[in-house]
Amino acid sequence: MKEEKAIHLVKPMLGKKRWEHTLNVRDMAVKLAKIHGEDPEKAALAAILHDCAKELPKEEMLQIFRENGTMAGNVEERPQPVWHGVCAAIIAQVRWGVEDEEVLSAIRCHTTGRPGMTRLDKIIFLADMTSKERDFPGVERLRKLAKKDLDQAMCSALESTLSFVKDKKQTADPMSAAALEDLLGNCPDKEEDQDE
Ligand SMILES: [Fe+2]
Ligand SMILES: [Fe+2]
């Protein structure tokens, strides 16, 4: 699927603000792809598709999971904020015929990460967190880190996500802790970097 087709399909599914977010994620994903040697077209496509299910009612997502049990896996047992990524990957594949496994994976794990993340997975995760409109404390530092080193940026981003969820007394998805555990080996300078 080409980016223009994805835009045509996703834009009507999202409100104005979320569509702007989506375009900002696309811009950041393309930027990171170019820096880190990833295919910018793949990054743009995954970014445009990543939040397509975000505004679907819970019942509709559940219906989609029931109809696509193998792809949905145990998603219903995971925290609800995680559902829309899995649901978006199913919609992209089943309804819209997206076959690129790397694109589907990046959409699927964009909220949580996963162990064994590919470069494209990391780019979409980080583009989603550092898109232009994001303004949480530390976002500028994370933007710089994402341009410099995807693994270190992922470690930092997952740590923030996990502590944010903990502070809000929400349940963390075990996949995020597993993703962090997996990445820590690639972040030897992380502690030093944190102390900056
Ligand atoms: Fe999302
Ligand atoms: Fe998003």
PDB file of C-alpha atoms and ligand atoms in Angstrom, residues 18 21 50-52 54 81 84-85 107 110-111 128 134, ligand 1:
ATOM      1  CA  ARG A  18      -5.600  12.819  16.176  1.00  0.00           C
ATOM      2  CA  HIS A  21      -0.923  13.849  15.508  1.00  0.00           C
ATOM      3  CA  HIS A  50      -0.609   3.339  13.528  1.00  0.00           C
ATOM      4  CA  ASP A  51      -3.598   4.989  15.258  1.00  0.00           C
ATOM      5  CA  CYS A  52      -6.354   4.092  12.767  1.00  0.00           C
ATOM      6  CA  LYS A  54      -7.782   4.604  18.235  1.00  0.00           C
ATOM      7  CA  PRO A  81      -4.827   1.327  25.984  1.00  0.00           C
ATOM      8  CA  HIS A  84      -5.763  -0.056  19.416  1.00  0.00           C
ATOM      9  CA  GLY A  85      -2.303  -0.957  18.075  1.00  0.00           C
ATOM     10  CA  ILE A 107       1.800  -0.705  14.084  1.00  0.00           C
ATOM     11  CA  HIS A 110       3.646   1.052  18.860  1.00  0.00           C
ATOM     12  CA  THR A 111       2.240   1.573  22.387  1.00  0.00           C
ATOM     13  CA  ASP A 128       4.730   8.471  18.279  1.00  0.00           C
ATOM     14  CA  ARG A 134       4.131  16.346  22.236  1.00  0.00           C
TER      15      ARG A 134
HETATM   16 FE    FE B   1      -1.473   4.929  19.532  1.00  0.00          FE
END
